[in-house]
Amino acid sequence: MNAPEELHLIFGTGPVGISLATELLKQGKSVRLVNRSGHGQVPAGAELVAGDASQLPLVQDLCHGAAVVYNCTHAPYQHWPEVLPRLQENLIEGAASAGARLVVIDTLYLYGETQGQPMTEATPHLATSRKGRLRAELAWGYLQAHRTGKVQVALARAADFFGPQVLNSFLGQYFFPSALNNQPVATMGDIDLPHSYSYMPDIARGLAILGDHEEAMGREWLLPVVKAPTTREVCLLVGKALGHPLEILNVSSVEQAREFGVFDETFAYEYKELFYQYLEPQIVDSSLFEQTFTVKPTPLAEALQHTIHWYQEQAR
């Protein structure tokens, strides 16, 4: 699927959508992005249109002519129960009406607590949190749409994001600007446990690969990620790149995050059930994806250096 006239349609202009558009444009693809306002900065060569993905007729119109549709939408946690199922239904219907493949970025929440066991494509969906159960239901719905022949779907999962464009992540706006200014950086939970972090360009490349391969459809995939470092090791690498050690402000609980101003009241309430991720090893094993598609994740030190450079550019 390399012909430039084949339209790749991306719903969502957050860091995933923008990074995916950049990757697809590098490959010579025709790219259209959709967000509610029709405004925002997008990569040169991409088209941006306004569209409310909660409106099925509009979604079907937007999907017309697309070869691949990517669901890179997001919503505040408190709105997930009402918003995500509708987005799922509409994007399945929209992609199906166009005969397009559907690639969905997903989270690790549906696995729940793993007691430190590596997460693979075979890991059962045993979450007990509200958000994890919802994600498990959505994953089942996407794969059921594929099994019934309605639409070709692939699910792609990533760990905590970092990298260019990434702000709302624990390795994002609460970390890198402070590191650059030699101020304390906020870290979460037990920073001496292994914790996988997904580099945004690797996420984008993985999504593009899935959209380009029919054999990837009907499956769940863990996108390429390096062997899980500890968060302390990440801090050491960033400090080495900057030429000074980082002062760490460790946040050991949601309540403490709220006290320090890292979380607001709403986010603290919603995230409390997910904080377990920072109190046990969070290890993603992406070897199946890497072996199937012959790709490797970006080395961690290199990825962090690129991220530092991006944040430095934003500060100028």
XYZ file of C-alpha atoms in Angstrom:
316
model
C 0.000 0.000 0.000
C 2.584 2.568 -1.084
C 0.667 4.518 -3.721
C 0.525 8.201 -2.725
C -3.066 8.513 -3.933
C -4.234 6.108 -1.212
C -5.710 8.240 1.536
C -4.669 7.646 5.140
C -7.250 9.239 7.429
C -6.292 10.057 11.016
C -8.900 10.961 13.620
C -7.207 12.998 16.344
C -4.480 15.632 16.305
C -2.814 14.923 19.624
C 0.797 13.726 19.740
C -0.076 10.307 18.313
C -2.040 11.679 15.371
C 0.527 14.364 14.521
C 3.469 11.971 14.823
C 1.686 9.362 12.715
C 0.962 11.965 10.041
C 4.654 12.892 9.984
C 5.637 9.244 9.550
C 3.104 8.589 6.792
C 4.166 11.704 4.894
C 7.774 10.503 5.007
C 6.530 7.365 3.268
C 4.856 9.396 0.525
C 1.304 8.751 1.703
C -1.639 11.100 1.270
C -2.667 12.158 4.783
C -5.795 13.818 6.114
C -6.250 14.630 9.789
C -9.568 15.242 11.515
C -10.301 17.148 14.699
C -13.368 18.899 16.027
C -12.284 22.444 15.213
C -10.420 22.013 11.955
C -7.650 24.163 13.434
C -4.191 23.358 14.719
C -0.625 22.867 13.571
C -0.159 19.827 11.354
C 2.835 18.652 9.334
C 3.412 20.324 5.988
C 1.729 18.280 3.293
C -1.092 16.994 5.497
C -4.677 18.161 5.151
C -6.645 19.122 8.263
C -10.439 19.126 8.294
C -13.081 19.703 10.941
C -15.168 16.745 12.000
C -17.010 15.510 15.062
C -16.355 11.779 15.340
C -19.456 11.393 17.503
C -21.620 12.085 14.425
C -21.893 8.911 12.339
C -23.008 10.437 9.003
C -20.097 12.863 9.132
C -17.640 10.077 9.978
C -18.882 8.030 7.035
C -18.462 11.023 4.722
C -14.946 11.649 5.996
C -13.960 7.999 5.592
C -15.079 7.879 1.959
C -12.089 7.078 -0.216
C -9.759 6.191 2.659
C -7.546 3.119 2.435
C -6.703 3.155 6.148
C -8.441 4.872 9.054
C -6.540 5.460 12.302
C -8.293 6.043 15.607
C -5.922 8.345 17.495
C -8.683 10.115 19.401
C -8.597 10.729 23.109
C -10.980 12.045 25.740
C -10.628 13.106 29.379
C -10.860 10.124 31.710
C -14.135 11.280 33.256
C -15.802 11.211 29.830
C -14.589 7.792 28.709
C -17.771 5.800 29.494
C -19.963 8.037 27.345
C -17.498 9.040 24.624
C -15.303 6.048 23.777
C -18.037 3.513 22.911
C -19.655 5.991 20.526
C -16.325 6.783 18.867
C -15.676 3.066 18.510
C -19.043 2.381 16.899
C -18.755 5.308 14.506
C -15.201 4.584 13.392
C -16.007 0.911 12.832
C -19.014 1.912 10.743
C -17.087 4.619 8.927
C -14.139 2.407 8.033
C -16.488 -0.412 7.030
C -18.471 1.861 4.725
C -15.235 2.818 2.957
C -13.805 -0.698 2.859
C -10.821 0.691 4.784
C -8.617 -0.936 7.368
C -8.957 0.424 10.897
C -5.924 0.801 13.185
C -6.560 1.764 16.810
C -4.085 3.073 19.378
C -4.842 1.441 22.726
C -3.555 1.427 26.304
C -2.205 -1.205 28.687
C -4.997 -0.612 31.202
C -7.016 -3.667 30.172
C -4.292 -5.997 31.485
C -4.616 -4.731 35.044
C -2.031 -5.594 37.669
C 0.501 -8.092 36.332
C 2.651 -8.598 39.460
C 5.628 -7.666 37.334
C 5.123 -10.273 34.624
C 5.974 -8.997 31.123
C 2.962 -8.007 29.052
C 2.683 -9.741 25.686
C -0.048 -10.186 23.097
C -1.072 -13.313 25.037
C -1.526 -11.542 28.372
C -5.166 -11.890 29.476
C -7.368 -8.855 29.968
C -7.896 -9.094 33.725
C -8.240 -5.468 34.774
C -10.490 -4.724 37.721
C -10.396 -0.929 37.381
C -13.300 0.839 35.681
C -11.080 2.170 32.930
C -9.348 -1.145 32.417
C -12.648 -3.006 32.120
C -13.944 -0.427 29.649
C -10.805 -0.799 27.556
C -11.225 -4.581 27.611
C -14.827 -4.247 26.406
C -13.754 -1.904 23.634
C -10.955 -4.231 22.544
C -13.421 -7.114 22.365
C -15.773 -4.975 20.276
C -13.085 -4.017 17.783
C -11.898 -7.589 17.363
C -15.463 -8.859 17.128
C -16.064 -6.444 14.247
C -13.093 -8.048 12.517
C -14.172 -11.613 13.324
C -17.623 -11.038 11.862
C -16.131 -9.652 8.659
C -17.481 -6.146 9.164
C -14.112 -4.387 8.982
C -10.408 -5.225 9.153
C -9.073 -4.000 12.508
C -5.729 -4.011 14.304
C -5.176 -2.852 17.885
C -1.847 -1.286 18.831
C -0.759 -0.825 22.444
C 1.947 1.382 23.862
C 3.360 2.088 27.308
C 3.731 5.564 28.837
C 4.493 8.049 26.071
C 7.517 10.292 25.753
C 9.154 12.107 22.883
C 8.554 15.106 20.607
C 4.978 16.438 20.784
C 4.321 14.652 24.101
C 3.239 16.977 26.900
C 0.568 15.210 28.957
C 2.657 12.303 30.149
C 4.772 11.636 33.204
C 7.835 11.939 30.956
C 6.413 15.108 29.493
C 5.744 18.649 30.613
C 6.262 17.845 34.295
C 9.666 16.336 33.602
C 11.694 17.743 30.725
C 11.171 21.515 31.225
C 12.184 21.120 34.877
C 15.202 19.044 33.877
C 16.267 21.678 31.345
C 15.988 24.432 33.970
C 17.843 22.425 36.630
C 14.731 22.256 38.781
C 13.352 19.176 40.581
C 11.668 16.695 38.239
C 8.526 14.870 39.319
C 8.650 11.067 39.200
C 5.930 8.566 40.061
C 5.889 5.627 42.453
C 8.836 3.281 42.911
C 11.438 4.594 40.486
C 13.706 1.581 41.002
C 11.253 -0.826 39.367
C 11.450 -1.612 35.632
C 8.993 0.568 33.727
C 8.488 0.544 29.971
C 8.286 3.885 28.180
C 7.208 4.181 24.535
C 8.954 6.693 22.265
C 6.435 8.591 20.160
C 8.192 8.191 16.770
C 8.346 4.427 17.422
C 4.614 4.442 18.146
C 3.950 6.316 14.911
C 6.136 3.978 12.884
C 4.393 0.968 14.413
C 0.928 2.291 13.586
C 1.993 2.987 10.005
C 3.351 -0.546 9.685
C 0.074 -2.046 10.881
C -1.927 0.060 8.455
C 0.277 -1.166 5.625
C -0.010 -4.909 6.332
C -3.182 -6.889 5.817
C -1.690 -9.778 7.795
C -1.608 -7.502 10.861
C -5.389 -7.222 10.924
C -7.564 -9.022 13.439
C -4.872 -8.964 16.111
C -3.616 -7.096 19.136
C -0.043 -5.799 18.969
C 2.417 -4.312 21.419
C 4.371 -1.614 19.624
C 8.195 -1.606 19.679
C 9.705 -0.565 22.993
C 13.187 -0.954 24.464
C 13.894 -3.275 27.368
C 12.232 -1.689 30.382
C 14.591 0.626 32.273
C 13.921 1.900 35.756
C 12.729 5.473 35.988
C 15.873 6.250 37.959
C 17.926 5.028 35.000
C 15.928 7.340 32.732
C 16.738 10.233 35.069
C 20.433 9.338 34.995
C 20.452 9.251 31.189
C 18.707 12.618 30.953
C 21.102 14.100 33.491
C 24.066 12.773 31.542
C 22.717 14.281 28.315
C 22.205 17.653 30.018
C 25.518 17.627 31.842
C 24.068 17.836 35.340
C 22.376 15.343 37.685
C 18.632 15.654 38.103
C 17.058 16.487 41.424
C 14.159 14.074 41.857
C 10.845 14.966 43.457
C 9.280 11.565 43.959
C 5.502 11.287 44.147
C 4.553 8.103 45.956
C 0.753 8.359 45.817
C -2.108 10.078 44.031
C -2.762 12.137 47.153
C 0.804 13.397 47.130
C 0.562 14.188 43.420
C -2.474 16.331 44.171
C -0.685 18.087 47.037
C 2.309 18.881 44.824
C 0.074 20.200 42.046
C 1.020 17.466 39.571
C -2.619 16.261 39.448
C -5.712 18.410 39.753
C -8.684 17.148 41.760
C -10.503 15.587 38.811
C -7.449 13.848 37.401
C -6.424 12.595 40.843
C -9.847 11.035 41.369
C -9.812 9.385 37.950
C -6.204 8.202 38.069
C -6.205 6.683 41.543
C -7.307 3.276 40.246
C -4.435 3.277 37.727
C -1.572 4.296 40.006
C -0.692 0.615 40.548
C 1.325 0.930 37.340
C 3.990 2.810 39.306
C 3.997 0.463 42.279
C 4.855 -2.751 40.405
C 7.115 -3.492 37.438
C 5.479 -2.433 34.157
C 7.251 -4.448 31.487
C 6.179 -4.541 27.852
C 7.557 -7.324 25.649
C 7.286 -6.186 22.034
C 9.328 -9.042 20.571
C 6.405 -10.399 18.511
C 5.981 -7.108 16.649
C 9.726 -6.689 16.210
C 10.191 -10.195 14.812
C 7.094 -10.111 12.604
C 7.903 -6.791 10.935
C 11.708 -6.777 11.343
C 11.898 -3.511 13.252
C 13.644 -2.355 16.407
C 12.791 0.442 18.828
C 14.964 3.532 18.980
C 17.736 3.130 21.599
C 16.695 4.848 24.816
C 19.598 7.301 25.053
C 19.026 8.409 21.462
C 15.273 8.782 22.014
C 15.826 10.855 25.142
C 18.318 13.087 23.331
C 15.802 13.772 20.557
C 13.171 14.537 23.189
C 15.470 16.941 25.016
C 16.223 18.706 21.741
C 12.501 19.084 20.981
C 11.816 20.608 24.406
C 14.791 22.935 23.985
C 13.351 24.102 20.674
C 9.958 24.769 22.284
C 11.614 26.952 24.931
C 13.217 29.258 22.346
